[in-house]
Coordinates of C-alpha atoms and ligand atoms in Angstrom, one line a residue:
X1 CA -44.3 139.6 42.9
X2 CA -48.0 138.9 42.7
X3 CA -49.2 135.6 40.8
X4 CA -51.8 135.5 37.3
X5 CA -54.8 135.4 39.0
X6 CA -57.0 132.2 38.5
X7 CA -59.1 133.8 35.8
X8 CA -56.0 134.4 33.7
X9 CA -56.3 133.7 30.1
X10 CA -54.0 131.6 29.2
X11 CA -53.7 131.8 25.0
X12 CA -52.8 131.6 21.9
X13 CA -53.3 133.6 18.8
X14 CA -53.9 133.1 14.8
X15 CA -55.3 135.1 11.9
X16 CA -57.4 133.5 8.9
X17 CA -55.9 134.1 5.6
X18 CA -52.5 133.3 7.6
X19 CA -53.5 129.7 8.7
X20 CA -56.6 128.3 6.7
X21 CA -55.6 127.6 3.5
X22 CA -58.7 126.7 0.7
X23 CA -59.2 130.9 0.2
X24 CA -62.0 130.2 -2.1
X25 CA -63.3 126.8 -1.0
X26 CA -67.6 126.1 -0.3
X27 CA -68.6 129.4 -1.9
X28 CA -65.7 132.0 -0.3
X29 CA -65.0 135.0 -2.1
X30 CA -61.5 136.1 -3.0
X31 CA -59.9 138.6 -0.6
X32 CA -57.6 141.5 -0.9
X33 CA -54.7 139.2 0.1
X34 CA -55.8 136.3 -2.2
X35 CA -55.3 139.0 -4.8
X36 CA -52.5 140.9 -3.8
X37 CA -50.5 137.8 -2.6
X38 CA -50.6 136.6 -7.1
X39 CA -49.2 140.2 -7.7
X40 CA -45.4 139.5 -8.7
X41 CA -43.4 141.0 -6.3
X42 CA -45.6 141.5 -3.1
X43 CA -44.4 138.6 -1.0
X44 CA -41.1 136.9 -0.6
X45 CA -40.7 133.4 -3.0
X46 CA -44.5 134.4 -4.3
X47 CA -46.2 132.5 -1.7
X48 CA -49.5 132.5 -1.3
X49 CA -52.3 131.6 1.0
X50 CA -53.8 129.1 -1.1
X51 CA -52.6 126.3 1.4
X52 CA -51.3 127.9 4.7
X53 CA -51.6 125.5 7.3
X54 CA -54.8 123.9 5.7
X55 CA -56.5 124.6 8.8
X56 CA -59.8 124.9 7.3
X57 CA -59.3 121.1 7.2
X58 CA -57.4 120.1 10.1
X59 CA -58.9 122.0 12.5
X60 CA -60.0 119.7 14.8
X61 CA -56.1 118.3 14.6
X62 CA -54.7 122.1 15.8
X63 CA -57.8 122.1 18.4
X64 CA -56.3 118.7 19.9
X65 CA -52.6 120.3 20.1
X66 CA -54.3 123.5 21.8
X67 CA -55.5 120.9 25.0
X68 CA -52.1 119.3 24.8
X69 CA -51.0 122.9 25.3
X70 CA -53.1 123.2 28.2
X71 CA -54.3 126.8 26.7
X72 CA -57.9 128.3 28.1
X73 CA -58.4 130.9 25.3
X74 CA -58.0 130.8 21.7
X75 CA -57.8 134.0 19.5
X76 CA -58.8 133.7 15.7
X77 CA -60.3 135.5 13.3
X78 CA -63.5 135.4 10.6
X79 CA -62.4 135.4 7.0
X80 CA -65.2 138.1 5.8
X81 CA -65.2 136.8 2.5
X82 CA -66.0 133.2 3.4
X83 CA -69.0 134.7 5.5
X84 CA -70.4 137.2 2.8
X85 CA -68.6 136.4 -0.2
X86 CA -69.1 140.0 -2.0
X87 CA -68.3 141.9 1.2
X88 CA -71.7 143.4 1.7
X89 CA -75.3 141.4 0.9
X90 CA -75.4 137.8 0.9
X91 CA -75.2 135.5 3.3
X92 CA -72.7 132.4 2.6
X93 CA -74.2 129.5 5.3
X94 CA -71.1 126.7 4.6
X95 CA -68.8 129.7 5.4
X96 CA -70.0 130.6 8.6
X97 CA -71.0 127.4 9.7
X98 CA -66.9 126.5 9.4
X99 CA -67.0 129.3 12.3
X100 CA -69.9 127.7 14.3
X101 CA -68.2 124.4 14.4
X102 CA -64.5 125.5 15.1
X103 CA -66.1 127.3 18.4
X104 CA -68.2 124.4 19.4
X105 CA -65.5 121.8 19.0
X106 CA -63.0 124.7 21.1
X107 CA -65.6 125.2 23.7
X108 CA -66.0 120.9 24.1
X109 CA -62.4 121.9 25.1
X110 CA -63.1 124.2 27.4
X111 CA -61.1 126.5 25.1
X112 CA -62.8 130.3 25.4
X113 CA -62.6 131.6 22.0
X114 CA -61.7 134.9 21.1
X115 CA -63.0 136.2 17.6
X116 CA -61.1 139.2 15.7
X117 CA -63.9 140.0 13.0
X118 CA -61.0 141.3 10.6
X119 CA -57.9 140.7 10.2
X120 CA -56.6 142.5 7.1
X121 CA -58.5 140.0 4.5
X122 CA -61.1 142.5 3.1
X123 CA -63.5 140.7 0.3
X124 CA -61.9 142.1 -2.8
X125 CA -65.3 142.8 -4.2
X126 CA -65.4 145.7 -1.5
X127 CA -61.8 146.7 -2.8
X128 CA -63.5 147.0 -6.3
X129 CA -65.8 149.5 -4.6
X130 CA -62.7 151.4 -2.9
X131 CA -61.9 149.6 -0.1
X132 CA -61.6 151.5 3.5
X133 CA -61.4 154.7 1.2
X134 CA -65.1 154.4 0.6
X135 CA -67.0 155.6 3.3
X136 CA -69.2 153.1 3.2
X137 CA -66.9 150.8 4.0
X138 CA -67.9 151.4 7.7
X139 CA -71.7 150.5 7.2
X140 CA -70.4 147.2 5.0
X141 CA -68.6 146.3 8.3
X142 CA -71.1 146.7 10.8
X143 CA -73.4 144.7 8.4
X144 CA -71.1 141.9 8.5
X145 CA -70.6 142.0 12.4
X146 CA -74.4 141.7 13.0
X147 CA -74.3 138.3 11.1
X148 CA -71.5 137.0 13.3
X149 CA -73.2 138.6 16.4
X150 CA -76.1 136.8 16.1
X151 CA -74.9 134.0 14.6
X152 CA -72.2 133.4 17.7
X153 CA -72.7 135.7 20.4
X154 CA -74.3 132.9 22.3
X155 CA -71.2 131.1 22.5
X156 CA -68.5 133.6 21.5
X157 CA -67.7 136.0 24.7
X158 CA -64.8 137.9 24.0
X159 CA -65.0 139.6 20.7
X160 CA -62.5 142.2 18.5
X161 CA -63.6 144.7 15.9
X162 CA -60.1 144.7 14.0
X163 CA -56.5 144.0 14.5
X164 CA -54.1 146.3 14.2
X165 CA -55.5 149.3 12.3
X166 CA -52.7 150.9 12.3
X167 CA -50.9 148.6 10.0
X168 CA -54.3 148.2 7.6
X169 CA -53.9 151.7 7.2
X170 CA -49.9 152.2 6.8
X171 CA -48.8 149.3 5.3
X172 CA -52.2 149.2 3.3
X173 CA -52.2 152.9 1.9
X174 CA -49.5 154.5 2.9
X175 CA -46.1 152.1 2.4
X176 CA -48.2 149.4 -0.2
X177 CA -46.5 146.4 1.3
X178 CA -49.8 145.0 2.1
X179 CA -52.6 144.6 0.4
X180 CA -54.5 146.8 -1.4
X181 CA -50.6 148.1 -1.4
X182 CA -51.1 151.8 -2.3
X183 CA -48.7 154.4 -1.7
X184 CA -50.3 158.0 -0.5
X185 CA -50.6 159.6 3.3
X186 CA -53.8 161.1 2.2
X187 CA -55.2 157.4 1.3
X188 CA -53.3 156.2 4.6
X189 CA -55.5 158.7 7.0
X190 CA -58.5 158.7 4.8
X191 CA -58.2 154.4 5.0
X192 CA -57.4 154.7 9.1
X193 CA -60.7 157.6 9.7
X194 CA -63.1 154.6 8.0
X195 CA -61.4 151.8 10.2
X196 CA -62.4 153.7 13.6
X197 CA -65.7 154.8 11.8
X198 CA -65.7 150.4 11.0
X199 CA -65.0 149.8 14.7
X200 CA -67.6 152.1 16.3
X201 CA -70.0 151.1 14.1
X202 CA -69.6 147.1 14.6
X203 CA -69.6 147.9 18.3
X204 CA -72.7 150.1 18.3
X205 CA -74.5 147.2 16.4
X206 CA -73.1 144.9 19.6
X207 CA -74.8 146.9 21.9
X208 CA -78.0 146.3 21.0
X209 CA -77.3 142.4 20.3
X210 CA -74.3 141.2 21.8
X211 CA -74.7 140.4 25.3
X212 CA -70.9 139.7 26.2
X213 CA -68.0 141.6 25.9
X214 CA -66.0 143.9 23.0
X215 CA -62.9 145.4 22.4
X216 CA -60.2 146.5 19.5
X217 CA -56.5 144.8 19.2
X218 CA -53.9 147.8 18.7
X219 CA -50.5 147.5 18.0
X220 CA -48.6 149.4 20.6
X221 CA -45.4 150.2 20.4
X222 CA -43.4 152.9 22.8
X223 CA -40.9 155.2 21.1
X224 CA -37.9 156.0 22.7
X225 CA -35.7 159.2 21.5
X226 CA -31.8 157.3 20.6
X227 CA -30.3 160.3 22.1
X228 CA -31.0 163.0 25.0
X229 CA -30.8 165.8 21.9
X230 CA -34.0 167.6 21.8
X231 CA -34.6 166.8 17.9
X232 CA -34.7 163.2 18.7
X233 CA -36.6 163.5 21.6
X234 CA -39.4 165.6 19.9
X235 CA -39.1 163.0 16.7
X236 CA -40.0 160.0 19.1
X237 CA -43.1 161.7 20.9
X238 CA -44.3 162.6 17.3
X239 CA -43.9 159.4 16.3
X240 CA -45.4 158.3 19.3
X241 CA -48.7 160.5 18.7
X242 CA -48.4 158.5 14.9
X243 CA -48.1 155.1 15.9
X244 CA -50.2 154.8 19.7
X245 CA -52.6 157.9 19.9
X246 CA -53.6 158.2 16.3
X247 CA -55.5 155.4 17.2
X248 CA -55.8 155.2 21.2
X249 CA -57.1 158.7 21.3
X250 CA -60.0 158.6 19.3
X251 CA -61.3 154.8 20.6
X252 CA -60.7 156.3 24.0
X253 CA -61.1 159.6 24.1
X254 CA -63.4 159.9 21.3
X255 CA -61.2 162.3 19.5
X256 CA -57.7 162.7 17.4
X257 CA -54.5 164.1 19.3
X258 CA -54.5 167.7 17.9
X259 CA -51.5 167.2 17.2
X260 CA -52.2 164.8 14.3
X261 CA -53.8 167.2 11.4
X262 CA -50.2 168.9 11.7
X263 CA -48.3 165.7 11.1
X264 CA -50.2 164.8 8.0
X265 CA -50.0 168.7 6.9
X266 CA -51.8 169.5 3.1
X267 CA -52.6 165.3 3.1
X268 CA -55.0 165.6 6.4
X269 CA -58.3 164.9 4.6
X270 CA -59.7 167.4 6.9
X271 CA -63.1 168.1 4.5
X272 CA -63.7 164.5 4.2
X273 CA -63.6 163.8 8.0
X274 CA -65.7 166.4 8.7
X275 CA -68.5 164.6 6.0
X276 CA -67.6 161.6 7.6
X277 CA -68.5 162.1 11.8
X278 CA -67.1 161.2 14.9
X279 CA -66.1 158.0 16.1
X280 CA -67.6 157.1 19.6
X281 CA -68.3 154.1 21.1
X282 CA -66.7 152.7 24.5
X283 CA -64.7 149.6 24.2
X284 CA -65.1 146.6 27.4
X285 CA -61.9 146.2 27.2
X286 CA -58.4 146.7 25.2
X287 CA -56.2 144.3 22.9
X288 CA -52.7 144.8 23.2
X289 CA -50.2 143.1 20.8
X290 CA -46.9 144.3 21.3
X291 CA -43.6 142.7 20.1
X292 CA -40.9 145.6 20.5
X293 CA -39.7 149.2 21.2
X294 CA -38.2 152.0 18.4
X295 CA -35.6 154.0 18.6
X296 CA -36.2 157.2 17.1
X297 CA -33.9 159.6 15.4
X298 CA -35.0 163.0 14.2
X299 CA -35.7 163.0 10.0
X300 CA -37.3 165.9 8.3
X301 CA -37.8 163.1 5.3
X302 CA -39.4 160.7 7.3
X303 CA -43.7 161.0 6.9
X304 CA -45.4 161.6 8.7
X305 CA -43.7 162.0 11.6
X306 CA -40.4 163.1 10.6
X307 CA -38.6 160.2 12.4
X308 CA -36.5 157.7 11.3
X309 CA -35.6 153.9 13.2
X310 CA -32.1 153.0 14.5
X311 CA -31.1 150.2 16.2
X312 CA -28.5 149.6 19.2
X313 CA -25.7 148.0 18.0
X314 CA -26.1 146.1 21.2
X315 CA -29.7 145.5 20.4
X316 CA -30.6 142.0 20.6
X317 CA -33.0 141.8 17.6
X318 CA -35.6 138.8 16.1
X319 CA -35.6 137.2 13.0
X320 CA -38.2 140.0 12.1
X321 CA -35.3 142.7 13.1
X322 CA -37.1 143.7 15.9
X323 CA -35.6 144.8 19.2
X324 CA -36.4 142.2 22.4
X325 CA -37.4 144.6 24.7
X326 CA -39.7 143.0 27.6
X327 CA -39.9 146.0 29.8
X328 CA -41.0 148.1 27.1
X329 CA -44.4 146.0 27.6
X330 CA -44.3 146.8 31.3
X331 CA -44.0 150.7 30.5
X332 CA -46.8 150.4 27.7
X333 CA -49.7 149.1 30.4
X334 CA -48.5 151.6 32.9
X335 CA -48.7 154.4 30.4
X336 CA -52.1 153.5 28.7
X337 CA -53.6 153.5 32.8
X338 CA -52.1 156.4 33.6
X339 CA -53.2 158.5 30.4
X340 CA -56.6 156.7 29.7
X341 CA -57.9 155.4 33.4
X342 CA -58.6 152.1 34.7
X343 CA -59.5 149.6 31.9
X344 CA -59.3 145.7 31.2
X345 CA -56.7 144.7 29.3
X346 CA -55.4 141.5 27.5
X347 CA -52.4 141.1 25.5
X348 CA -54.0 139.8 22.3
X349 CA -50.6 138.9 20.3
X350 CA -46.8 138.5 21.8
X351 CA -43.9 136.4 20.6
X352 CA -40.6 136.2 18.2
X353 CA -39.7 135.2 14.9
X354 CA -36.7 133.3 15.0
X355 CA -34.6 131.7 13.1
X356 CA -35.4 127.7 14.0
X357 CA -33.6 124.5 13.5
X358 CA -35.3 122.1 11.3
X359 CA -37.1 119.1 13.8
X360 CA -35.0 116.2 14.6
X361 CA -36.7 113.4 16.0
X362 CA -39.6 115.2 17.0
X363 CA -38.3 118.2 18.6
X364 CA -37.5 121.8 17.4
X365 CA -35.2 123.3 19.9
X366 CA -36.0 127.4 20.0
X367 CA -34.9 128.3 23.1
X368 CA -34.7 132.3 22.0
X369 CA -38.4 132.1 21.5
X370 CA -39.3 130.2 25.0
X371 CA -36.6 133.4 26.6
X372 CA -38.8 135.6 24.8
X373 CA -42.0 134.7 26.4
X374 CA -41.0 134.2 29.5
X375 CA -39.2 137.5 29.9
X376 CA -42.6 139.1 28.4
X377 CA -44.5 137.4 31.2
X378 CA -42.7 138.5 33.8
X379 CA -42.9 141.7 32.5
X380 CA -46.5 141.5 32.5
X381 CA -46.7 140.0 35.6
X382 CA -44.4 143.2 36.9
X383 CA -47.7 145.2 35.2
X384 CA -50.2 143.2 37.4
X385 CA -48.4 143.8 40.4
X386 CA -48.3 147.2 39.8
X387 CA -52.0 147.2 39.4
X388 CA -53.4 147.2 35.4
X389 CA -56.3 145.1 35.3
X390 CA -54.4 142.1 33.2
X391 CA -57.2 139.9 32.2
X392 CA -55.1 137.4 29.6
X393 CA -51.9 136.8 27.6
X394 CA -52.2 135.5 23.6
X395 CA -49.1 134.2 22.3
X396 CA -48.3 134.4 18.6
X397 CA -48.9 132.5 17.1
X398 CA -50.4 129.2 17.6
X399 CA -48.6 127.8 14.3
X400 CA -46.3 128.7 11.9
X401 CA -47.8 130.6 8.6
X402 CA -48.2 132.9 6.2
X403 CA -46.5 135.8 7.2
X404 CA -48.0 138.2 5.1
X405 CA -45.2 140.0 2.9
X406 CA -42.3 137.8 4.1
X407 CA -44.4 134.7 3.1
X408 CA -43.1 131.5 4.9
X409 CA -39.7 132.6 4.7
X410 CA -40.6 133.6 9.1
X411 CA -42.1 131.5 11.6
X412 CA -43.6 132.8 15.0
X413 CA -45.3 129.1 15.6
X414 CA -45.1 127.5 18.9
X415 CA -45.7 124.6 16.8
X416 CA -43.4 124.3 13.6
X417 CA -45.2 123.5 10.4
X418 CA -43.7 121.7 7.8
X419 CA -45.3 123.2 5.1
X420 CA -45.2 120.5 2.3
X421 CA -46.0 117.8 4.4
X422 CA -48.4 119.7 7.3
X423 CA -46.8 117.9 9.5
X424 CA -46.8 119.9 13.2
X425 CA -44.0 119.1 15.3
X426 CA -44.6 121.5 19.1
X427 CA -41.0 123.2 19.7
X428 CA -38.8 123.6 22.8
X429 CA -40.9 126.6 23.3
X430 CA -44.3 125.0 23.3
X431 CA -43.3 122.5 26.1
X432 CA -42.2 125.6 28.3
X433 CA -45.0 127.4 27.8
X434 CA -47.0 124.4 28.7
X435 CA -45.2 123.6 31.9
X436 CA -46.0 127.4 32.6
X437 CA -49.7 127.4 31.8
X438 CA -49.7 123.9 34.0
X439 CA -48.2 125.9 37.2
X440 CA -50.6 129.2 36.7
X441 CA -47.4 131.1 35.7
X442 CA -45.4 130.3 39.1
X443 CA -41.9 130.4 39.3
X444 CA -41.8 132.4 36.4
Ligands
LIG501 S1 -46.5 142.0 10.7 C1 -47.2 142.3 12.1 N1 -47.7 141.2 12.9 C2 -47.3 139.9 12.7 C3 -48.5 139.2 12.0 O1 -48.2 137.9 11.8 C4 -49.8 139.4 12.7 O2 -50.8 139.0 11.8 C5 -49.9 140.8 13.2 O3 -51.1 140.9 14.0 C6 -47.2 139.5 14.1 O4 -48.1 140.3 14.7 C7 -48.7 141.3 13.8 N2 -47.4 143.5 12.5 C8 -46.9 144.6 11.8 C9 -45.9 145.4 12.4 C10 -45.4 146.3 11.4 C11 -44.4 147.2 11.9 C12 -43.7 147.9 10.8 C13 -43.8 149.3 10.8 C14 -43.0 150.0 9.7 C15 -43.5 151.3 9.4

């Protein structure tokens, strides 16, 4: 098998509201998930944000345990409403110079950062105003991405629009166990047509500033029909169109699968999207974060795509109830070059929940987690070999945290965080993928 190349990105990954704690401190305003994380019921024991893993004050602590780690890239993102506290007009200099100093003191690191500009935190003062149903929510994002464009495009070279879409839009409109945490389809494609319209607008604005390079993290995920019966193998390529071309189509190809108006039916905003334009604007490169495969069964009551999710009873599952399934990764790269062309491509999140022991005397032994990545490598190495143009691998995450609706109650941390204390304590896993990142990922 062919080796990572020396260029290889070697990384880990975090989100804001998820690790930095102090939501509202030196002028921030509130987000969506500062909101929607005091609504009872929303996340598992009521946690909040409000402390995380206080990383707006211990940054330069995690920065330290990223060189012990021996990682070259680091993926975070912006908290919008720390830079521009009502979402859209003005500028909040203590909260953006928290940014300018976390990527000075990685780059004295040699640590290459790698900036997400949102990760699900919308200012709730742009919620007040509708959210991603208005559509100005797109111009209030390319706004904000000027300001960090020129405020860190000197230093910052890999940058990312949004992370996973997808789930902003589902989870955010359509199932409401995120934030803003409605419930409608039409809200759901309404919400996901403004955060491609967000995307190519944030990257047109880089294209007349940004002098590096640009790209959007998608959560991909390939569907597999649980049997060879036609109904179940029509339910898993709708729900393939639904969950990787609803989005991959129109950032690539610069339209929706035609397919897509017909899954929605009578909740396709179709008059809308025609007010609303076309979304074009070339990425530099792609953002994959991919944790599992589904297993599809055919479900007329199952919107949009009239498919339901099984599991193998075999199924070898994470603490998230996902299925470990590293060659589905392998399949996913191959696929996404074959249907879209030759295009760079870093896996921007990758890793397991699991179920850890509490440390004893200093060590957290997660050997599950440190399978996990390894088998993911090699599967991405397997995808190199076979020619995708692999530029870097992102584990997540970085630390344990907030894990949105489940609260603390999961941990994907290569370093465990003890969450009344903030003590961090790097697990079995961490060491391994030290010793890998140390060898160039030899003798995988
Ligand atoms: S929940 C989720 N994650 C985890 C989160 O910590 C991170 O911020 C995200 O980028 C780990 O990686 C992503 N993804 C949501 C997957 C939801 C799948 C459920 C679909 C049901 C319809």
């Amino acid at each position: 098998m062919i080796g990572f190349p020396t260029s290889f990105l070697w990384g880990a990954a975090t989100s804001a509201y998820q690790i930095e704690g102090s939501p509202l401190a030196d002028g921030a305003g509130a987000s969506i998930w500062h909101r929607f994380s005091r609504e009872p019921g929303r996340v598992v024991g009521g946690a909040t944000g409000d402390s995380a893993c206080d990383h707006y004050r211990r940054y330069r602590e995690d920065i330290a345990l990223m060189a012990w780690l021996g990682i070259n890239a680091y993926r975070f993102s912006v908290a919008w409403a720390r830079v521009v506290p009502d979402g859209n007009g003005t500028l909040n200099p203590k909260g953006l110079g928290f940014y300018d100093r976390l990527v000075d003191a990685l780059l004295a690191q040699g640590i290459e950062p790698m900036l997400t500009l949102y990760h699900w935190d919308l200012p709730a003062a742009l919620e007040d105003r509708g959210g991603w149903l208005n559509p100005d929510s797109a111009k209030w994002f390319g706004d904000y991405a000027q300001v960090l464009f020129q405020a860190l495009d000197d230093r910052v070279r890999l940058w990312l629009t949004l992370n996973e879409p997808w789930v902003s839009a589902v989870l955010g409109y359509l199932t409401g166990t995120h934030a803003p945490g409605r419930r409608g389809l039409r809200e759901a494609a309404l919400a996901a047509h403004h955060l491609l319209l967000a995307h190519a607008e944030a990257v047109t604005a880089y294209r007349a500033v940004g002098r590096h390079r640009i790209g959007i993290a998608l959560n991909l995920e390939p569907q597999y029909a649980a049997s060879a019966q036609a109904e179940d193998v029509e339910a898993a390529a709708r729900r393939h169109i639904y969950v990787n071309r609803w989005f991959l189509d129109p950032i690539l190809l610069g339209r929706y699968p035609a397919e897509i108006p017909q899954l929605f039916g009578a909740d396709w905003p179709r008059r809308a999207l025609q007010r609303a334009g076309l979304i074009r604007a070339p990425i530099d490169f792609l953002g994959v974060n991919y944790y599992s495969r589904a297993l599809v069964v055919d479900d007329p009551s199952g919107r949009p795509a009239r498919g339901r999710l099984v599991k193998r009873r075999d199924a070898q599952l994470t603490a998230m109830g996902w299925e470990i399934f590293p060659q589905g990764l392998t399949e996913m790269l191959l696929w996404i070059r074959r249907e879209y062309g030759e295009l760079p491509v870093y896996i921007t999140e990758n890793g397991a929940a699991c179920n850890d022991p509490l440390p004893e005397r200093g060590r957290v032994l997660d050997p599950g987690r440190a399978r996990f990545l390894g088998r993911h490598l090699i599967a991405a190495q397997e995808a190199l070999g076979r020619g995708v143009d692999l530029r870097g691998y992102f584990a997540w995450s970085l630390l344990d945290n907030f894990e949105w609706a489940y609260g603390y109650s999961k941990r994907f941390g290569l370093i465990h965080v003890d969450f009344a204390t903030q003590r961090r304590t790097p697990k079995m896993s961490a060491r391994f993928y030290r010793n890998l990142i140390c060898r160039g990922g030899a003798n995988l």
